[in-house]
Short mmCIF file of C-alpha atoms in Angstrom, two decimals:
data_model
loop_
_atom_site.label_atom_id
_atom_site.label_comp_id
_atom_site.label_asym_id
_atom_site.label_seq_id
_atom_site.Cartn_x
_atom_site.Cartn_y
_atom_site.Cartn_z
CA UNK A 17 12.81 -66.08 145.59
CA UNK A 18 9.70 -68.30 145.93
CA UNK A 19 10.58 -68.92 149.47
CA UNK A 20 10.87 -65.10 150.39
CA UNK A 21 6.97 -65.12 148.26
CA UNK A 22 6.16 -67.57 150.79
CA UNK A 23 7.16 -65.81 153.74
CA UNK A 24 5.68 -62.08 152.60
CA UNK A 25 2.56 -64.13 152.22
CA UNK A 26 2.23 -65.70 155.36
CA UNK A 27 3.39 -62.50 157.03
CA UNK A 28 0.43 -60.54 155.19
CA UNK A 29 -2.14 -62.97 156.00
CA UNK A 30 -0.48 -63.27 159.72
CA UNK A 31 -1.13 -59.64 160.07
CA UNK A 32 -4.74 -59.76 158.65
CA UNK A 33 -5.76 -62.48 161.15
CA UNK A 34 -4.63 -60.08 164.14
CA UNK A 35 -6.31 -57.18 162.71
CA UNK A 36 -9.39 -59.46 162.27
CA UNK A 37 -9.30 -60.98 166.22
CA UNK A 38 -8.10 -57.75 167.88
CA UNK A 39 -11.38 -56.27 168.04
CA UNK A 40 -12.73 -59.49 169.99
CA UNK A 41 -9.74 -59.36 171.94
CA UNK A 42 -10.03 -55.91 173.26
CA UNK A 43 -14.03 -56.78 173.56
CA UNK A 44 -13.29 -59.32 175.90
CA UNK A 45 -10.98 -57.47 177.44
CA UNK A 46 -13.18 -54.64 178.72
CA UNK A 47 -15.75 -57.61 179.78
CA UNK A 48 -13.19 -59.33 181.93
CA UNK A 49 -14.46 -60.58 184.66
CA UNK A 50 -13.51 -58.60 188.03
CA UNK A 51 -10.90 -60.54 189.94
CA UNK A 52 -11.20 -60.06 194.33
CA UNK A 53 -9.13 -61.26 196.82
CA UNK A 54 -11.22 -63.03 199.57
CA UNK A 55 -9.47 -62.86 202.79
CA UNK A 56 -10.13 -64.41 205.63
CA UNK A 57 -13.12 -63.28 208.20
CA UNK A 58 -11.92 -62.63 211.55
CA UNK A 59 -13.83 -63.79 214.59
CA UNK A 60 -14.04 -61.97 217.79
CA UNK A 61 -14.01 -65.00 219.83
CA UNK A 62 -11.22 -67.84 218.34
CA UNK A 63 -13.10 -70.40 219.55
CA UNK A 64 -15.92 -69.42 217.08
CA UNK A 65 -13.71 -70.72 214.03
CA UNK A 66 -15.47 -72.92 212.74
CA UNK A 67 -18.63 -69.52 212.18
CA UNK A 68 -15.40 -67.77 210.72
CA UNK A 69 -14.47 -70.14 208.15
CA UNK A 70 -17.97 -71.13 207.36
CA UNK A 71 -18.78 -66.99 206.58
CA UNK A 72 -15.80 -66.89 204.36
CA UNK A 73 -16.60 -69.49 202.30
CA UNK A 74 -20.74 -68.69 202.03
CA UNK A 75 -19.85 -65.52 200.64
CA UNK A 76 -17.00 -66.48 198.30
CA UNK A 77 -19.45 -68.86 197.08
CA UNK A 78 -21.93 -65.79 196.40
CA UNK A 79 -19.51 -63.95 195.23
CA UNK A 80 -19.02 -67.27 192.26
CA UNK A 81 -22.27 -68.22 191.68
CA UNK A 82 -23.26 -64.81 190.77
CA UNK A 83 -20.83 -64.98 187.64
CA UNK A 84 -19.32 -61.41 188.06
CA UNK A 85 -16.02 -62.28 189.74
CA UNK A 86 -13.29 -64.13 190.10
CA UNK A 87 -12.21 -65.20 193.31
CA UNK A 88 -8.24 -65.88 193.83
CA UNK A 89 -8.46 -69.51 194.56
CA UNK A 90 -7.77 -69.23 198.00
CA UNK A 91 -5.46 -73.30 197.88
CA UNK A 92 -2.58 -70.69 195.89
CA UNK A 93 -2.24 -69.13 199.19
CA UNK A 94 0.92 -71.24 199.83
CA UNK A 95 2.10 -69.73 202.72
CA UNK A 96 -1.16 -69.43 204.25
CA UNK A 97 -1.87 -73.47 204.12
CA UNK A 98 0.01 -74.46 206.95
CA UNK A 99 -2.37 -73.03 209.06
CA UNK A 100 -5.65 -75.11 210.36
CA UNK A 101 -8.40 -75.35 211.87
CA UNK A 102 -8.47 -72.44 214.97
CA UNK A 103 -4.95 -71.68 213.99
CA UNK A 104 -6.33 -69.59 211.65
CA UNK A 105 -7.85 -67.31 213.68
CA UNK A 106 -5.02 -67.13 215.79
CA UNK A 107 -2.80 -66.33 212.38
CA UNK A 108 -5.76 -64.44 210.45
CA UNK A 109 -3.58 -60.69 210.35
CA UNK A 110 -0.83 -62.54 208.73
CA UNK A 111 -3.04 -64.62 206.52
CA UNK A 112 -4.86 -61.55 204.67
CA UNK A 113 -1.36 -59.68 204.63
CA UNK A 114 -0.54 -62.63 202.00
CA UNK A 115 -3.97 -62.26 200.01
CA UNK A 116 -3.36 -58.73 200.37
CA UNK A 117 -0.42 -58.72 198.77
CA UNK A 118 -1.07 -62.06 195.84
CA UNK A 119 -4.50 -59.89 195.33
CA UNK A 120 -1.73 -56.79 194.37
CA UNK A 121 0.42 -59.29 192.14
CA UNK A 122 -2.30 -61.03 190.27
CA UNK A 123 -4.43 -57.78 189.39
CA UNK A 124 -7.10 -58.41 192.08
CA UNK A 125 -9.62 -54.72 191.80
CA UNK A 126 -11.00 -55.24 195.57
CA UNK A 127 -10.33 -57.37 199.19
CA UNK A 128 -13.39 -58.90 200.20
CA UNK A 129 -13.94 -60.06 204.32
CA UNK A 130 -15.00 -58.73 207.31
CA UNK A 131 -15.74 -59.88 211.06
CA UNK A 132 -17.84 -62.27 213.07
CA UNK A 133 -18.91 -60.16 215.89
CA UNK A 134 -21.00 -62.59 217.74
CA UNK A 135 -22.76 -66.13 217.46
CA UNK A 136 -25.09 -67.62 220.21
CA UNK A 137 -26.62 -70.65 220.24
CA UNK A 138 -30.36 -71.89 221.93
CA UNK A 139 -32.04 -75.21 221.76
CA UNK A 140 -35.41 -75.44 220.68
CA UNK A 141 -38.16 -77.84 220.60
CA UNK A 142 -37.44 -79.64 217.33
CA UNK A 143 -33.99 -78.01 216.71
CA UNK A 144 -31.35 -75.05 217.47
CA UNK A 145 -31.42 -71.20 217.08
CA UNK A 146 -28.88 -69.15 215.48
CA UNK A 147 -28.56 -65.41 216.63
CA UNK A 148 -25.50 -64.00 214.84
CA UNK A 149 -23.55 -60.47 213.54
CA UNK A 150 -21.04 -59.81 211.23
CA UNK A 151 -19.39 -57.32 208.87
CA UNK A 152 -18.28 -57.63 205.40
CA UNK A 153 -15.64 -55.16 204.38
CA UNK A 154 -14.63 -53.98 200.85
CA UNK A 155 -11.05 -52.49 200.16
CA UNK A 156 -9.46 -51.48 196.93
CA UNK A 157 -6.28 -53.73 196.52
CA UNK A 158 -4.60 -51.19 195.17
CA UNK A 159 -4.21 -48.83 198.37
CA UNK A 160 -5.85 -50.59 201.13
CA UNK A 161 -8.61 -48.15 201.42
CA UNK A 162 -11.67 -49.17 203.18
CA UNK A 163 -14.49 -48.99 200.55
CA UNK A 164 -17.36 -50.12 202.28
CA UNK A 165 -18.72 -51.70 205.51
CA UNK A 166 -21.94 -53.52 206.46
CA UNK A 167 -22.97 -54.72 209.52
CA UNK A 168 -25.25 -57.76 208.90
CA UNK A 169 -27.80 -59.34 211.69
CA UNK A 170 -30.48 -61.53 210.80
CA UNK A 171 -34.01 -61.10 212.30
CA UNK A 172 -36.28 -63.64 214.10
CA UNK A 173 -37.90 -66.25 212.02
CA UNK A 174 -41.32 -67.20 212.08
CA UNK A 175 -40.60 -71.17 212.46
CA UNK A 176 -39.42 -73.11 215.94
CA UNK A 177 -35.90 -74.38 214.69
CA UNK A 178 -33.38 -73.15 211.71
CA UNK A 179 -31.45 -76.14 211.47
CA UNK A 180 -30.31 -79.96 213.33
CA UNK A 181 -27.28 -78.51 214.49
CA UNK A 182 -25.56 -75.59 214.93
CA UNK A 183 -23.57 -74.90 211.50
CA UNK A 184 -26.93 -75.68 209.93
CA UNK A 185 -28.66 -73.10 211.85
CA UNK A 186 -26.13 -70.34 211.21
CA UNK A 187 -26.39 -71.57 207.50
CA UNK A 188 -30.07 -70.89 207.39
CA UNK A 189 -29.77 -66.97 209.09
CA UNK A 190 -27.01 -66.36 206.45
CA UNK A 191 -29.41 -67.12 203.69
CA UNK A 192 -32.14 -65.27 205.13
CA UNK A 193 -29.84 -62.32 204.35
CA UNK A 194 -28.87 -63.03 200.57
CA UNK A 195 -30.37 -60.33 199.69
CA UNK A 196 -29.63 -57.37 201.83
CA UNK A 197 -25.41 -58.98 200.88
CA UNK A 198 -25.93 -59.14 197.37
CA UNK A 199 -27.17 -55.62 196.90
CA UNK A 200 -24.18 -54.85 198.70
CA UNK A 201 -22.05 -56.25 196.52
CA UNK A 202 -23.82 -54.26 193.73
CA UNK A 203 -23.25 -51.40 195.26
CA UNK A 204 -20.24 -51.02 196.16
CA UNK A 205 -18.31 -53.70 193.38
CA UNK A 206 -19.42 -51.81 190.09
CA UNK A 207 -20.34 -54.08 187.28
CA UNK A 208 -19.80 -52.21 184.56
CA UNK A 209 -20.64 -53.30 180.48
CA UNK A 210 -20.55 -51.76 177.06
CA UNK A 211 -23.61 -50.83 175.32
CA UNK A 212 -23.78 -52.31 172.02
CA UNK A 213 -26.85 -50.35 170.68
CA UNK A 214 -29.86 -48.48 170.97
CA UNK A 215 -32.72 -50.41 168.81
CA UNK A 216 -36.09 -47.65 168.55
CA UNK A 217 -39.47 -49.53 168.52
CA UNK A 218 -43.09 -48.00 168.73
CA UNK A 219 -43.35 -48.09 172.36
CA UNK A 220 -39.34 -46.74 172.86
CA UNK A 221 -36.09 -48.00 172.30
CA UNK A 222 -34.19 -51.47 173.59
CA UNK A 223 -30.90 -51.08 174.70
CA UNK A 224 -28.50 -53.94 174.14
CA UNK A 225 -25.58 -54.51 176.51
CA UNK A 226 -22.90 -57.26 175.81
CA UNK A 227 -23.16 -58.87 179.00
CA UNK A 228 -25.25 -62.35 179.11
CA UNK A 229 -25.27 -65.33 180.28
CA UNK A 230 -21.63 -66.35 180.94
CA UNK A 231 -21.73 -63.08 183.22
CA UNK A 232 -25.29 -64.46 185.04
CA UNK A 233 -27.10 -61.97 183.61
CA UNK A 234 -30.75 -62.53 183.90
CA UNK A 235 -34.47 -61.06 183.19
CA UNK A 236 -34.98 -58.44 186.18
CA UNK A 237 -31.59 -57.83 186.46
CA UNK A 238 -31.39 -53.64 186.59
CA UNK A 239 -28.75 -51.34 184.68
CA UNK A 240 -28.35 -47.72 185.01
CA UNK A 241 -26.39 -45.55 182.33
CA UNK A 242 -24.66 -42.85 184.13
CA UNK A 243 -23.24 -39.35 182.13
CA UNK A 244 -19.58 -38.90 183.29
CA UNK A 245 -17.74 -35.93 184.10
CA UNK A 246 -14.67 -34.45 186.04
CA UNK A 247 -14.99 -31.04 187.99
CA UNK A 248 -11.53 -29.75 189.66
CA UNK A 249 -10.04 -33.16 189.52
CA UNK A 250 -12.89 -34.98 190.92
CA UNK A 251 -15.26 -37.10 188.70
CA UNK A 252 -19.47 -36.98 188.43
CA UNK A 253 -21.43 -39.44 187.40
CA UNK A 254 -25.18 -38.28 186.60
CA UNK A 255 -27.68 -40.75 186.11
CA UNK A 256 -29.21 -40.69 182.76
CA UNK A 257 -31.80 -43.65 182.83
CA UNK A 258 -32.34 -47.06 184.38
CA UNK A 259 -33.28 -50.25 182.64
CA UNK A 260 -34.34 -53.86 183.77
CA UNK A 261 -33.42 -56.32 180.93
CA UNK A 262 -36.24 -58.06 179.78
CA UNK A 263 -34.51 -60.71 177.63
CA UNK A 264 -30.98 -62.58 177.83
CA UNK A 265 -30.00 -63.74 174.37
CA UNK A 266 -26.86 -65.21 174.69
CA UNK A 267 -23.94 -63.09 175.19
CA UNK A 268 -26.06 -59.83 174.71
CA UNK A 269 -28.98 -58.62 177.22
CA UNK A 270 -32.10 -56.74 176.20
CA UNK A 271 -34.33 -53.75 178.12
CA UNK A 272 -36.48 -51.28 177.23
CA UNK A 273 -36.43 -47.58 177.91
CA UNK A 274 -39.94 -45.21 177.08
CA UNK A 275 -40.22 -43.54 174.37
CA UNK A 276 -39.60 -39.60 176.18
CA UNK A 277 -36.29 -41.01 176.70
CA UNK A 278 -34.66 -42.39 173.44
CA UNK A 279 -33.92 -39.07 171.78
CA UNK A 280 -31.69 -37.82 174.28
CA UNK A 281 -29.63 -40.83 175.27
CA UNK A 282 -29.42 -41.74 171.50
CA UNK A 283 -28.01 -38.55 171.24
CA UNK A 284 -25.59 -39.03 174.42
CA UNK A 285 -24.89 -42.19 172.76
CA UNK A 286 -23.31 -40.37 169.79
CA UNK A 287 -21.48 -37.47 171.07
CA UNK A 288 -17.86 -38.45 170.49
CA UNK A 289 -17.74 -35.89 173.52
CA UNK A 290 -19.66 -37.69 175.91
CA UNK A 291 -18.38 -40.15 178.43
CA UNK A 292 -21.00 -42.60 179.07
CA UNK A 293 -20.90 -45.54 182.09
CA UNK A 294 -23.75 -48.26 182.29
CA UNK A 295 -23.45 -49.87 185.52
CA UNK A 296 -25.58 -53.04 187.28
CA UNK A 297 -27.50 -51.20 190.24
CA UNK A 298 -29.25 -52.95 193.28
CA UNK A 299 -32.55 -55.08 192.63
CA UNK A 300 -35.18 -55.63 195.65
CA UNK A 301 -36.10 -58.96 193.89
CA UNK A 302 -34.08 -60.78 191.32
CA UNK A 303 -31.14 -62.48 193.20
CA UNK A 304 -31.58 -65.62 191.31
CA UNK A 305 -27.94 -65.37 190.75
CA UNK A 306 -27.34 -64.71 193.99
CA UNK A 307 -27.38 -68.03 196.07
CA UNK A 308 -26.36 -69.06 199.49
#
């Protein structure tokens, strides 16, 4: 009898301790970081390889250091290792066929790569030139669909050499673009987050998101809340407000709205009808996170 106690009470208190932790659980589940697939970028000209592989891994390395995603770790491409040096290019269809398809298996939301369209090389006074083009692609994983396409060129540079040699000198046009690539990404990758609350104050209202810093989440950094809808099938977003966040505390980030503002989204905010969406949007300045 006391054993059969024992077991009713450890059951009960088993049961409490999930209903306690599922509400963290499905909080961190809607905060998951976005998992890509980074295939390999194609060059135009094999013997430009070297450019290829030095593209793909400059923007996976964007893609890490700005906290929002998860790259597949491209060493679990087993099938793919066998292949060096210009080999790769030579094997590059087959090679994203097999991220294609471990991006499918392992839940991967988009297919990040693109193309190398051309790289030329001058010798300067005190060091070499880099004129280059290429295109990053964005596909959904889940039907192949081209999302979005950028053609990338950096412009001319106001000092006599970019670099001592030549992988240096393409390294230094690819950063003078960080920019233009991570608003890009913005765009077309939504980051989307959960607003916690609306907080008034005399001058308006702060909104607090629960994104911070384990997402890279800084001050600058803008938001928009959009006002979702579907029409025949088809769904509408309508922008409601944008924010900058003006404080990171943690796992939660501040920013203010005005005060003609608060009543309605506080109102939007509380409409068990309403289907709200707060989204990261581009930024012309605040790309700390993004680095090359």
């Amino acid at each position: 009898m006391k054993l059969q106690i024992l077991k009713m009470q450890h059951t009960v208190l088993l049961l409490i301790l999930i209903l306690c932790i599922s509400p963290g659980i499905s909080q961190n589940l809607k905060n998951k970081k976005t998992t890509i697939g980074l295939t390999t970028f194609e060059a135009l000209d094999e013997k430009n390889y070297r450019e290829a592989e030095l593209l793909t891994e400059t923007v996976k390395e964007l893609f890490v250091e700005s906290k929002r995603y998860i790259p597949l770790d491209r060493t679990t491409y087993a099938e793919t290792a066998k292949y060096k040096e210009i080999e790769v290019q030579k094997n590059v269809s087959f090679i994203n066929g097999v991220v294609a398809k471990q991006g499918l298996q392992k839940g991967a939301k988009y297919l990040i790569g693109g193309k190398l369209t051309a790289v030329e090389y001058a010798d300067m006074k005190n060091g070499i030139d880099c004129k280059l083009s290429f295109s990053i692609n964005i596909s959904s994983v889940e039907t192949g669909e081209l999302m979005a396409s950028e053609t990338f060129t950096p412009g001319p540079i106001a000092i006599s050499a970019d670099g001592i040699d030549e992988i240096s000198a393409m390294s230094t046009q690819i950063n003078l673009l960080r920019n233009k690539i991570g608003n890009f990404i913005i765009a077309n990758t939504p980051f989307s987050v959960e607003i916690i609350q609306l907080e008034k104050t005399k001058k308006g209202a702060n909104i607090l998101i629960n994104v911070g810093v384990d997402e890279g989440v800084e001050k600058g950094n803008r938001f928009a809340i959009y006002k979702v809808s579907s029409i025949a099938g088809l769904t509408r977003k309508q922008e409601i407000i944008k924010f900058s966040i003006d404080e990171v505390q943690g796992g939660i980030s501040v920013g203010g709205i005005k005060k003609n503002m608060v009543d309605e989204l506080d109102q939007l905010i509380n409409d068990p009808n309403v289907e709200l969406s707060c989204e990261e949007i581009e930024c012309k300045i605040c790309f700390n996170n993004f680095k090359i």
